[in-house]
Structures are given as structure tokens and as C-alpha cells.
Amino acid sequence: MLSGKRALVTGGGRDFGQAVSVWLAREGVDVDICARQLDSARETQKIIRAEGGRAQAYQCDIADPASLTAFVDQLLQDDRPIDILILSAAQWLEGALESKDDVDVIGTINSGLTGNILLTRALLPSLRLSAGADIMVMVSACGIPQFIGSSAHPAFFAAKQGIGGFCHNIAHHLAAENIRVTGFYPPDFEMCSLDDEPTEQSEQPVLNARSIWETMRFVLRQPRSCHISAIHFQGPCR
């Protein structure tokens, strides 16, 4: 069902972004990977190609509008439609309001909110060319209104609640164009091996990356008439 589609994964050079890029490729998806460090994106590309998959690596600092514009120009030189856009890049920040300087605060807002909005806007023409596109956004539990159970900095909360509102709004407007938008709201979760299946290994198992991917895959496999706007997970937060 996913084979032959084209996906873009932001933050694809490490952690969950890398894992979901590999898992998409194993489904037969052509994966475009962007990361702030080109070497990181190329490492993910190397893993995918070693398994016989198809991937392209790009450099993009999503917090920097000039970097983002240059990346989009390069990406769209390949005129195939983008079928799946996974927005997973975000700068983590923790601590009290006065504990971080302007650069940290602005970078957190730009990477978690502004950059995602600008990228989505820039890629809409390509997404509209797809027979049925999906935008999937890693929001986090910090994007849930009234949620405070995390050590995240207020700027991180603001970015995540902002991107959650963005998802909700564009999901409504893009549904008529056969573009589905789903926000994912996990608490802290553990990374795992690229070959691990979801398991219950303790009395209080911690959510892991593979379980989130399986949820994403479930959403992607639904009939186009099924629009799932948000997925919430339960679990502890740091």
C-alpha cells in the first residue's frame, strides 16, 4: 500500500527521524531525508541503501528561513509529488523561563513551529499533486492544552502548542483536497533497535519509537475517507 510513494522526513539524521525514515523505506517508500548536518542525513541514507531502499539526503536547518528556502528549491528539482510529509525536527529545550538566552528561545520556536509552517506552505503545491497526501506531525504531549507535566522550557511548550493548533487548523482546510493531517502527541519515549518489535517487557512498559511508527503506519494505511486528526499516547514525561 505504501510502496512507490515518496516521503520527506525532517530531522531524519538521528533518533526518531532516522528510525522512521528506515521503516518507511522498508515499506518500499522513496525517502527524502533532511537534517541540520548533512553527514547525519547521509548516514541514514547509507542505512537505507544498504538494505536496498531508495533515499536522498539533504542539509536543512529548519530554524533558518534561508536554509529552508534553499532546501526546498533543491528538493523540488525532483518533480515527483510528495505523498508523505513527516515533520519530526524540533529543538528540545528545558528549564525555567529565565534560564535560557534569546538565541535558545528563538531557535526553539523557529525549529518547532515557524520552520514547520514555512516548510508545509512551500510543499503544498507538491502535496496537492499526490493522489492522496498525508502530513504527519510529531507534536508531543507538551502540545496538549493545559498540560504542564514536563521539564520543558516555556518556549518549547509554546512551540508545541502552536504546532498543535496549526495541525488542527490545516487538517480542517486541507481535508477537501484529499490531504490528511495527523498530529501525534507522545510523551517521552525510548528509542529502540531498528529491528525491534513493540514488546511488553516490564510491569510499566515505556512507550518506544517502534510503537509510534506502528501507529503512523496504521494511519497511512487507512482508506482515504478516514481522516485521523490526532493521536494521543499515555505515559510518563521528563
PDB file of C-alpha atoms in Angstrom:
ATOM      1  CA  MET A   1       0.000   0.000   0.000  1.00  0.00           C
ATOM      2  CA  LEU A   2       2.887   2.394   0.699  1.00  0.00           C
ATOM      3  CA  SER A   3       5.323   1.043  -1.890  1.00  0.00           C
ATOM      4  CA  GLY A   4       6.266   3.572  -4.542  1.00  0.00           C
ATOM      5  CA  LYS A   5       5.212   6.603  -2.535  1.00  0.00           C
ATOM      6  CA  ARG A   6       7.583   9.483  -1.861  1.00  0.00           C
ATOM      7  CA  ALA A   7       8.145  10.780   1.670  1.00  0.00           C
ATOM      8  CA  LEU A   8      10.064  13.644   3.225  1.00  0.00           C
ATOM      9  CA  VAL A   9      11.235  13.262   6.817  1.00  0.00           C
ATOM     10  CA  THR A  10      12.626  16.272   8.667  1.00  0.00           C
ATOM     11  CA  GLY A  11      15.123  15.641  11.451  1.00  0.00           C
ATOM     12  CA  GLY A  12      15.944  12.405   9.645  1.00  0.00           C
ATOM     13  CA  GLY A  13      19.571  12.225  10.676  1.00  0.00           C
ATOM     14  CA  ARG A  14      19.136  10.818  14.165  1.00  0.00           C
ATOM     15  CA  ASP A  15      16.807   9.296  16.741  1.00  0.00           C
ATOM     16  CA  PHE A  16      13.154   9.000  15.739  1.00  0.00           C
ATOM     17  CA  GLY A  17      13.605  10.814  12.427  1.00  0.00           C
ATOM     18  CA  GLN A  18      16.249   8.320  11.369  1.00  0.00           C
ATOM     19  CA  ALA A  19      14.213   5.354  12.551  1.00  0.00           C
ATOM     20  CA  VAL A  20      11.014   6.372  10.784  1.00  0.00           C
ATOM     21  CA  SER A  21      12.998   7.040   7.593  1.00  0.00           C
ATOM     22  CA  VAL A  22      14.353   3.485   7.658  1.00  0.00           C
ATOM     23  CA  TRP A  23      10.958   1.991   8.474  1.00  0.00           C
ATOM     24  CA  LEU A  24       9.307   3.900   5.633  1.00  0.00           C
ATOM     25  CA  ALA A  25      11.986   2.666   3.231  1.00  0.00           C
ATOM     26  CA  ARG A  26      11.316  -0.913   4.319  1.00  0.00           C
ATOM     27  CA  GLU A  27       7.728  -0.383   3.192  1.00  0.00           C
ATOM     28  CA  GLY A  28       9.001   0.480  -0.288  1.00  0.00           C
ATOM     29  CA  VAL A  29       8.757   4.256   0.138  1.00  0.00           C
ATOM     30  CA  ASP A  30      11.267   6.556  -1.571  1.00  0.00           C
ATOM     31  CA  VAL A  31      12.553   8.664   1.313  1.00  0.00           C
ATOM     32  CA  ASP A  32      13.964  12.187   1.213  1.00  0.00           C
ATOM     33  CA  ILE A  33      15.860  12.881   4.437  1.00  0.00           C
ATOM     34  CA  CYS A  34      16.791  16.314   5.699  1.00  0.00           C
ATOM     35  CA  ALA A  35      18.872  17.138   8.743  1.00  0.00           C
ATOM     36  CA  ARG A  36      20.749  20.130  10.096  1.00  0.00           C
ATOM     37  CA  GLN A  37      24.008  18.261   9.496  1.00  0.00           C
ATOM     38  CA  LEU A  38      24.326  16.752   6.010  1.00  0.00           C
ATOM     39  CA  ASP A  39      26.560  13.962   7.320  1.00  0.00           C
ATOM     40  CA  SER A  40      23.741  12.837   9.621  1.00  0.00           C
ATOM     41  CA  ALA A  41      21.255  12.687   6.746  1.00  0.00           C
ATOM     42  CA  ARG A  42      23.802  10.763   4.678  1.00  0.00           C
ATOM     43  CA  GLU A  43      24.230   8.232   7.485  1.00  0.00           C
ATOM     44  CA  THR A  44      20.501   7.476   7.360  1.00  0.00           C
ATOM     45  CA  GLN A  45      20.673   7.319   3.573  1.00  0.00           C
ATOM     46  CA  LYS A  46      23.545   4.827   3.884  1.00  0.00           C
ATOM     47  CA  ILE A  47      21.482   2.551   6.158  1.00  0.00           C
ATOM     48  CA  ILE A  48      18.535   2.601   3.765  1.00  0.00           C
ATOM     49  CA  ARG A  49      20.593   1.991   0.638  1.00  0.00           C
ATOM     50  CA  ALA A  50      22.477  -0.859   2.315  1.00  0.00           C
ATOM     51  CA  GLU A  51      19.101  -2.575   2.701  1.00  0.00           C
ATOM     52  CA  GLY A  52      18.209  -1.997  -0.945  1.00  0.00           C
ATOM     53  CA  GLY A  53      15.969   1.008  -0.289  1.00  0.00           C
ATOM     54  CA  ARG A  54      15.826   4.363  -2.031  1.00  0.00           C
ATOM     55  CA  ALA A  55      16.796   7.566  -0.231  1.00  0.00           C
ATOM     56  CA  GLN A  56      18.191  11.037  -0.849  1.00  0.00           C
ATOM     57  CA  ALA A  57      19.958  13.149   1.779  1.00  0.00           C
ATOM     58  CA  TYR A  58      19.722  16.925   2.144  1.00  0.00           C
ATOM     59  CA  GLN A  59      21.001  19.578   4.534  1.00  0.00           C
ATOM     60  CA  CYS A  60      18.425  21.892   6.067  1.00  0.00           C
ATOM     61  CA  ASP A  61      18.332  23.915   9.269  1.00  0.00           C
ATOM     62  CA  ILE A  62      14.578  24.224   9.624  1.00  0.00           C
ATOM     63  CA  ALA A  63      15.027  27.076  12.110  1.00  0.00           C
ATOM     64  CA  ASP A  64      16.747  29.184   9.430  1.00  0.00           C
ATOM     65  CA  PRO A  65      14.396  30.514   6.690  1.00  0.00           C
ATOM     66  CA  ALA A  66      17.244  30.936   4.198  1.00  0.00           C
ATOM     67  CA  SER A  67      18.407  27.338   4.709  1.00  0.00           C
ATOM     68  CA  LEU A  68      14.839  26.128   4.396  1.00  0.00           C
ATOM     69  CA  THR A  69      14.273  28.004   1.131  1.00  0.00           C
ATOM     70  CA  ALA A  70      17.485  26.625  -0.376  1.00  0.00           C
ATOM     71  CA  PHE A  71      16.494  23.108   0.684  1.00  0.00           C
ATOM     72  CA  VAL A  72      13.015  23.352  -0.860  1.00  0.00           C
ATOM     73  CA  ASP A  73      14.479  24.606  -4.129  1.00  0.00           C
ATOM     74  CA  GLN A  74      16.817  21.617  -4.224  1.00  0.00           C
ATOM     75  CA  LEU A  75      14.163  19.111  -3.157  1.00  0.00           C
ATOM     76  CA  LEU A  76      11.653  20.182  -5.807  1.00  0.00           C
ATOM     77  CA  GLN A  77      14.134  19.709  -8.619  1.00  0.00           C
ATOM     78  CA  ASP A  78      12.694  16.199  -8.451  1.00  0.00           C
ATOM     79  CA  ASP A  79       9.178  16.925  -9.687  1.00  0.00           C
ATOM     80  CA  ARG A  80       7.547  13.774  -8.356  1.00  0.00           C
ATOM     81  CA  PRO A  81       4.761  14.597  -5.892  1.00  0.00           C
ATOM     82  CA  ILE A  82       5.437  14.313  -2.184  1.00  0.00           C
ATOM     83  CA  ASP A  83       2.942  11.823  -0.776  1.00  0.00           C
ATOM     84  CA  ILE A  84       4.014  11.805   2.875  1.00  0.00           C
ATOM     85  CA  LEU A  85       5.461  14.705   4.867  1.00  0.00           C
ATOM     86  CA  ILE A  86       6.706  13.803   8.339  1.00  0.00           C
ATOM     87  CA  LEU A  87       7.639  16.793  10.473  1.00  0.00           C
ATOM     88  CA  SER A  88       9.791  15.427  13.272  1.00  0.00           C
ATOM     89  CA  ALA A  89      12.527  18.070  13.618  1.00  0.00           C
ATOM     90  CA  ALA A  90      12.395  20.210  16.756  1.00  0.00           C
ATOM     91  CA  GLN A  91      14.952  21.652  19.155  1.00  0.00           C
ATOM     92  CA  TRP A  92      14.494  20.368  22.703  1.00  0.00           C
ATOM     93  CA  LEU A  93      14.839  22.988  25.444  1.00  0.00           C
ATOM     94  CA  GLU A  94      14.282  22.618  29.174  1.00  0.00           C
ATOM     95  CA  GLY A  95      14.447  24.788  32.253  1.00  0.00           C
ATOM     96  CA  ALA A  96      12.781  27.873  33.687  1.00  0.00           C
ATOM     97  CA  LEU A  97      11.871  30.890  31.568  1.00  0.00           C
ATOM     98  CA  GLU A  98      14.869  32.989  32.626  1.00  0.00           C
ATOM     99  CA  SER A  99      17.358  30.123  32.316  1.00  0.00           C
ATOM    100  CA  LYS A 100      17.846  30.413  28.542  1.00  0.00           C
ATOM    101  CA  ASP A 101      19.016  33.265  26.351  1.00  0.00           C
ATOM    102  CA  ASP A 102      17.349  34.819  23.309  1.00  0.00           C
ATOM    103  CA  VAL A 103      19.180  32.579  20.849  1.00  0.00           C
ATOM    104  CA  ASP A 104      17.905  29.402  22.543  1.00  0.00           C
ATOM    105  CA  VAL A 105      14.338  30.691  22.772  1.00  0.00           C
ATOM    106  CA  ILE A 106      14.189  31.887  19.156  1.00  0.00           C
ATOM    107  CA  GLY A 107      15.805  28.698  17.876  1.00  0.00           C
ATOM    108  CA  THR A 108      13.292  26.564  19.761  1.00  0.00           C
ATOM    109  CA  ILE A 109      10.303  28.496  18.406  1.00  0.00           C
ATOM    110  CA  ASN A 110      11.681  28.539  14.871  1.00  0.00           C
ATOM    111  CA  SER A 111      12.539  24.837  14.755  1.00  0.00           C
ATOM    112  CA  GLY A 112       9.383  23.612  16.457  1.00  0.00           C
ATOM    113  CA  LEU A 113       6.840  25.982  14.934  1.00  0.00           C
ATOM    114  CA  THR A 114       7.817  28.628  12.382  1.00  0.00           C
ATOM    115  CA  GLY A 115      10.028  26.371  10.256  1.00  0.00           C
ATOM    116  CA  ASN A 116       7.363  23.678  10.089  1.00  0.00           C
ATOM    117  CA  ILE A 117       4.754  26.186   8.965  1.00  0.00           C
ATOM    118  CA  LEU A 118       7.028  27.641   6.277  1.00  0.00           C
ATOM    119  CA  LEU A 119       8.048  24.197   5.012  1.00  0.00           C
ATOM    120  CA  THR A 120       4.474  22.936   4.847  1.00  0.00           C
ATOM    121  CA  ARG A 121       3.404  26.039   2.932  1.00  0.00           C
ATOM    122  CA  ALA A 122       6.291  25.656   0.474  1.00  0.00           C
ATOM    123  CA  LEU A 123       5.479  21.989  -0.179  1.00  0.00           C
ATOM    124  CA  LEU A 124       1.711  22.323  -0.567  1.00  0.00           C
ATOM    125  CA  PRO A 125       1.872  22.513  -4.382  1.00  0.00           C
ATOM    126  CA  SER A 126       3.764  19.202  -4.456  1.00  0.00           C
ATOM    127  CA  LEU A 127       1.467  17.584  -1.886  1.00  0.00           C
ATOM    128  CA  ARG A 128      -1.551  18.635  -3.959  1.00  0.00           C
ATOM    129  CA  LEU A 129      -0.168  16.709  -6.936  1.00  0.00           C
ATOM    130  CA  SER A 130      -0.260  13.465  -4.950  1.00  0.00           C
ATOM    131  CA  ALA A 131      -3.147  11.066  -5.443  1.00  0.00           C
ATOM    132  CA  GLY A 132      -3.589  11.290  -1.674  1.00  0.00           C
ATOM    133  CA  ALA A 133      -1.122  13.012   0.627  1.00  0.00           C
ATOM    134  CA  ASP A 134      -0.501  12.748   4.361  1.00  0.00           C
ATOM    135  CA  ILE A 135       1.110  15.300   6.663  1.00  0.00           C
ATOM    136  CA  MET A 136       2.205  13.756   9.952  1.00  0.00           C
ATOM    137  CA  VAL A 137       3.463  15.990  12.739  1.00  0.00           C
ATOM    138  CA  MET A 138       5.311  14.938  15.876  1.00  0.00           C
ATOM    139  CA  VAL A 139       3.698  17.397  18.271  1.00  0.00           C
ATOM    140  CA  SER A 140       4.391  15.786  21.704  1.00  0.00           C
ATOM    141  CA  ALA A 141       2.396  15.790  24.917  1.00  0.00           C
ATOM    142  CA  CYS A 142       3.670  19.336  25.515  1.00  0.00           C
ATOM    143  CA  GLY A 143       1.285  20.407  22.754  1.00  0.00           C
ATOM    144  CA  ILE A 144      -1.790  19.371  24.733  1.00  0.00           C
ATOM    145  CA  PRO A 145      -3.620  22.399  26.159  1.00  0.00           C
ATOM    146  CA  GLN A 146      -3.266  22.721  29.943  1.00  0.00           C
ATOM    147  CA  PHE A 147      -0.565  20.042  30.062  1.00  0.00           C
ATOM    148  CA  ILE A 148       2.325  21.007  32.370  1.00  0.00           C
ATOM    149  CA  GLY A 149       3.859  17.640  33.304  1.00  0.00           C
ATOM    150  CA  SER A 150       7.259  18.158  31.725  1.00  0.00           C
ATOM    151  CA  SER A 151      10.562  19.901  32.480  1.00  0.00           C
ATOM    152  CA  ALA A 152      10.451  21.530  29.041  1.00  0.00           C
ATOM    153  CA  HIS A 153      11.156  25.253  28.763  1.00  0.00           C
ATOM    154  CA  PRO A 154       8.096  27.510  28.274  1.00  0.00           C
ATOM    155  CA  ALA A 155       9.344  28.258  24.737  1.00  0.00           C
ATOM    156  CA  PHE A 156       9.201  24.538  23.923  1.00  0.00           C
ATOM    157  CA  PHE A 157       5.658  24.371  25.283  1.00  0.00           C
ATOM    158  CA  ALA A 158       4.739  27.410  23.191  1.00  0.00           C
ATOM    159  CA  ALA A 159       6.215  25.895  20.023  1.00  0.00           C
ATOM    160  CA  LYS A 160       4.452  22.579  20.539  1.00  0.00           C
ATOM    161  CA  GLN A 161       1.087  24.074  21.412  1.00  0.00           C
ATOM    162  CA  GLY A 162       1.455  26.351  18.401  1.00  0.00           C
ATOM    163  CA  ILE A 163       2.179  23.482  16.028  1.00  0.00           C
ATOM    164  CA  GLY A 164      -0.714  21.541  17.520  1.00  0.00           C
ATOM    165  CA  GLY A 165      -3.037  24.432  16.694  1.00  0.00           C
ATOM    166  CA  PHE A 166      -1.549  24.647  13.209  1.00  0.00           C
ATOM    167  CA  CYS A 167      -2.246  20.931  12.626  1.00  0.00           C
ATOM    168  CA  HIS A 168      -5.825  21.258  13.798  1.00  0.00           C
ATOM    169  CA  ASN A 169      -6.461  24.243  11.553  1.00  0.00           C
ATOM    170  CA  ILE A 170      -4.916  22.925   8.343  1.00  0.00           C
ATOM    171  CA  ALA A 171      -6.477  19.480   8.846  1.00  0.00           C
ATOM    172  CA  HIS A 172      -9.869  21.163   8.519  1.00  0.00           C
ATOM    173  CA  HIS A 173      -8.913  23.218   5.462  1.00  0.00           C
ATOM    174  CA  LEU A 174      -6.968  20.555   3.549  1.00  0.00           C
ATOM    175  CA  ALA A 175      -9.390  17.657   4.030  1.00  0.00           C
ATOM    176  CA  ALA A 176     -11.379  18.763   0.984  1.00  0.00           C
ATOM    177  CA  GLU A 177      -8.193  18.488  -1.100  1.00  0.00           C
ATOM    178  CA  ASN A 178      -7.589  14.859  -0.086  1.00  0.00           C
ATOM    179  CA  ILE A 179      -4.658  15.864   2.130  1.00  0.00           C
ATOM    180  CA  ARG A 180      -4.854  14.301   5.582  1.00  0.00           C
ATOM    181  CA  VAL A 181      -3.137  15.914   8.560  1.00  0.00           C
ATOM    182  CA  THR A 182      -2.435  13.970  11.752  1.00  0.00           C
ATOM    183  CA  GLY A 183      -0.806  15.294  14.914  1.00  0.00           C
ATOM    184  CA  PHE A 184       0.969  12.794  17.177  1.00  0.00           C
ATOM    185  CA  TYR A 185       1.138  13.648  20.881  1.00  0.00           C
ATOM    186  CA  PRO A 186       3.512  11.184  22.577  1.00  0.00           C
ATOM    187  CA  PRO A 187       5.051  11.723  25.991  1.00  0.00           C
ATOM    188  CA  ASP A 188       8.733  10.895  26.408  1.00  0.00           C
ATOM    189  CA  PHE A 189       9.531   7.642  24.648  1.00  0.00           C
ATOM    190  CA  GLU A 190      12.522   5.366  24.273  1.00  0.00           C
ATOM    191  CA  MET A 191      14.452   4.769  21.111  1.00  0.00           C
ATOM    192  CA  CYS A 192      14.898   1.144  20.140  1.00  0.00           C
ATOM    193  CA  SER A 193      16.692  -1.016  17.625  1.00  0.00           C
ATOM    194  CA  LEU A 194      15.543  -0.604  14.035  1.00  0.00           C
ATOM    195  CA  ASP A 195      14.542  -4.265  14.157  1.00  0.00           C
ATOM    196  CA  ASP A 196      12.697  -4.239  17.494  1.00  0.00           C
ATOM    197  CA  GLU A 197       9.004  -5.042  17.562  1.00  0.00           C
ATOM    198  CA  PRO A 198       6.787  -3.426  20.240  1.00  0.00           C
ATOM    199  CA  THR A 199       7.037  -5.515  23.405  1.00  0.00           C
ATOM    200  CA  GLU A 200       5.743  -5.536  26.954  1.00  0.00           C
ATOM    201  CA  GLN A 201       8.929  -6.159  28.915  1.00  0.00           C
ATOM    202  CA  SER A 202       8.023  -4.772  32.326  1.00  0.00           C
ATOM    203  CA  GLU A 203       5.088  -4.120  34.599  1.00  0.00           C
ATOM    204  CA  GLN A 204       5.037  -0.483  33.448  1.00  0.00           C
ATOM    205  CA  PRO A 205       6.455  -0.531  29.917  1.00  0.00           C
ATOM    206  CA  VAL A 206       7.672   2.753  28.484  1.00  0.00           C
ATOM    207  CA  LEU A 207       6.420   3.823  25.090  1.00  0.00           C
ATOM    208  CA  ASN A 208       9.036   3.264  22.396  1.00  0.00           C
ATOM    209  CA  ALA A 209       9.703   4.595  18.924  1.00  0.00           C
ATOM    210  CA  ARG A 210       8.563   1.436  17.169  1.00  0.00           C
ATOM    211  CA  SER A 211       5.119   1.710  18.743  1.00  0.00           C
ATOM    212  CA  ILE A 212       4.778   5.275  17.466  1.00  0.00           C
ATOM    213  CA  TRP A 213       5.834   4.159  13.988  1.00  0.00           C
ATOM    214  CA  GLU A 214       3.291   1.320  14.031  1.00  0.00           C
ATOM    215  CA  THR A 215       0.637   3.916  14.857  1.00  0.00           C
ATOM    216  CA  MET A 216       1.805   6.096  11.963  1.00  0.00           C
ATOM    217  CA  ARG A 217       1.707   3.123   9.624  1.00  0.00           C
ATOM    218  CA  PHE A 218      -1.838   2.352  10.771  1.00  0.00           C
ATOM    219  CA  VAL A 219      -2.908   5.909   9.879  1.00  0.00           C
ATOM    220  CA  LEU A 220      -1.188   5.779   6.481  1.00  0.00           C
ATOM    221  CA  ARG A 221      -2.903   2.506   5.604  1.00  0.00           C
ATOM    222  CA  GLN A 222      -6.436   3.736   6.268  1.00  0.00           C
ATOM    223  CA  PRO A 223      -8.837   4.357   3.360  1.00  0.00           C
ATOM    224  CA  ARG A 224      -8.690   7.952   2.109  1.00  0.00           C
ATOM    225  CA  SER A 225     -12.139   8.556   3.566  1.00  0.00           C
ATOM    226  CA  CYS A 226     -10.667   8.057   7.055  1.00  0.00           C
ATOM    227  CA  HIS A 227      -9.094  11.240   8.440  1.00  0.00           C
ATOM    228  CA  ILE A 228      -7.481  10.824  11.870  1.00  0.00           C
ATOM    229  CA  SER A 229      -6.622  14.306  13.088  1.00  0.00           C
ATOM    230  CA  ALA A 230      -4.827  13.461  16.340  1.00  0.00           C
ATOM    231  CA  ILE A 231      -3.272  10.501  18.143  1.00  0.00           C
ATOM    232  CA  HIS A 232      -2.690  10.820  21.880  1.00  0.00           C
ATOM    233  CA  PHE A 233      -0.479   8.466  23.903  1.00  0.00           C
ATOM    234  CA  GLN A 234      -0.241   7.989  27.641  1.00  0.00           C
ATOM    235  CA  GLY A 235       2.941   7.655  29.640  1.00  0.00           C
ATOM    236  CA  PRO A 236       5.460   9.500  31.820  1.00  0.00           C
ATOM    237  CA  CYS A 237       7.234  12.716  30.787  1.00  0.00           C
ATOM    238  CA  ARG A 238      10.600  14.045  31.924  1.00  0.00           C
TER     239      ARG A 238
END
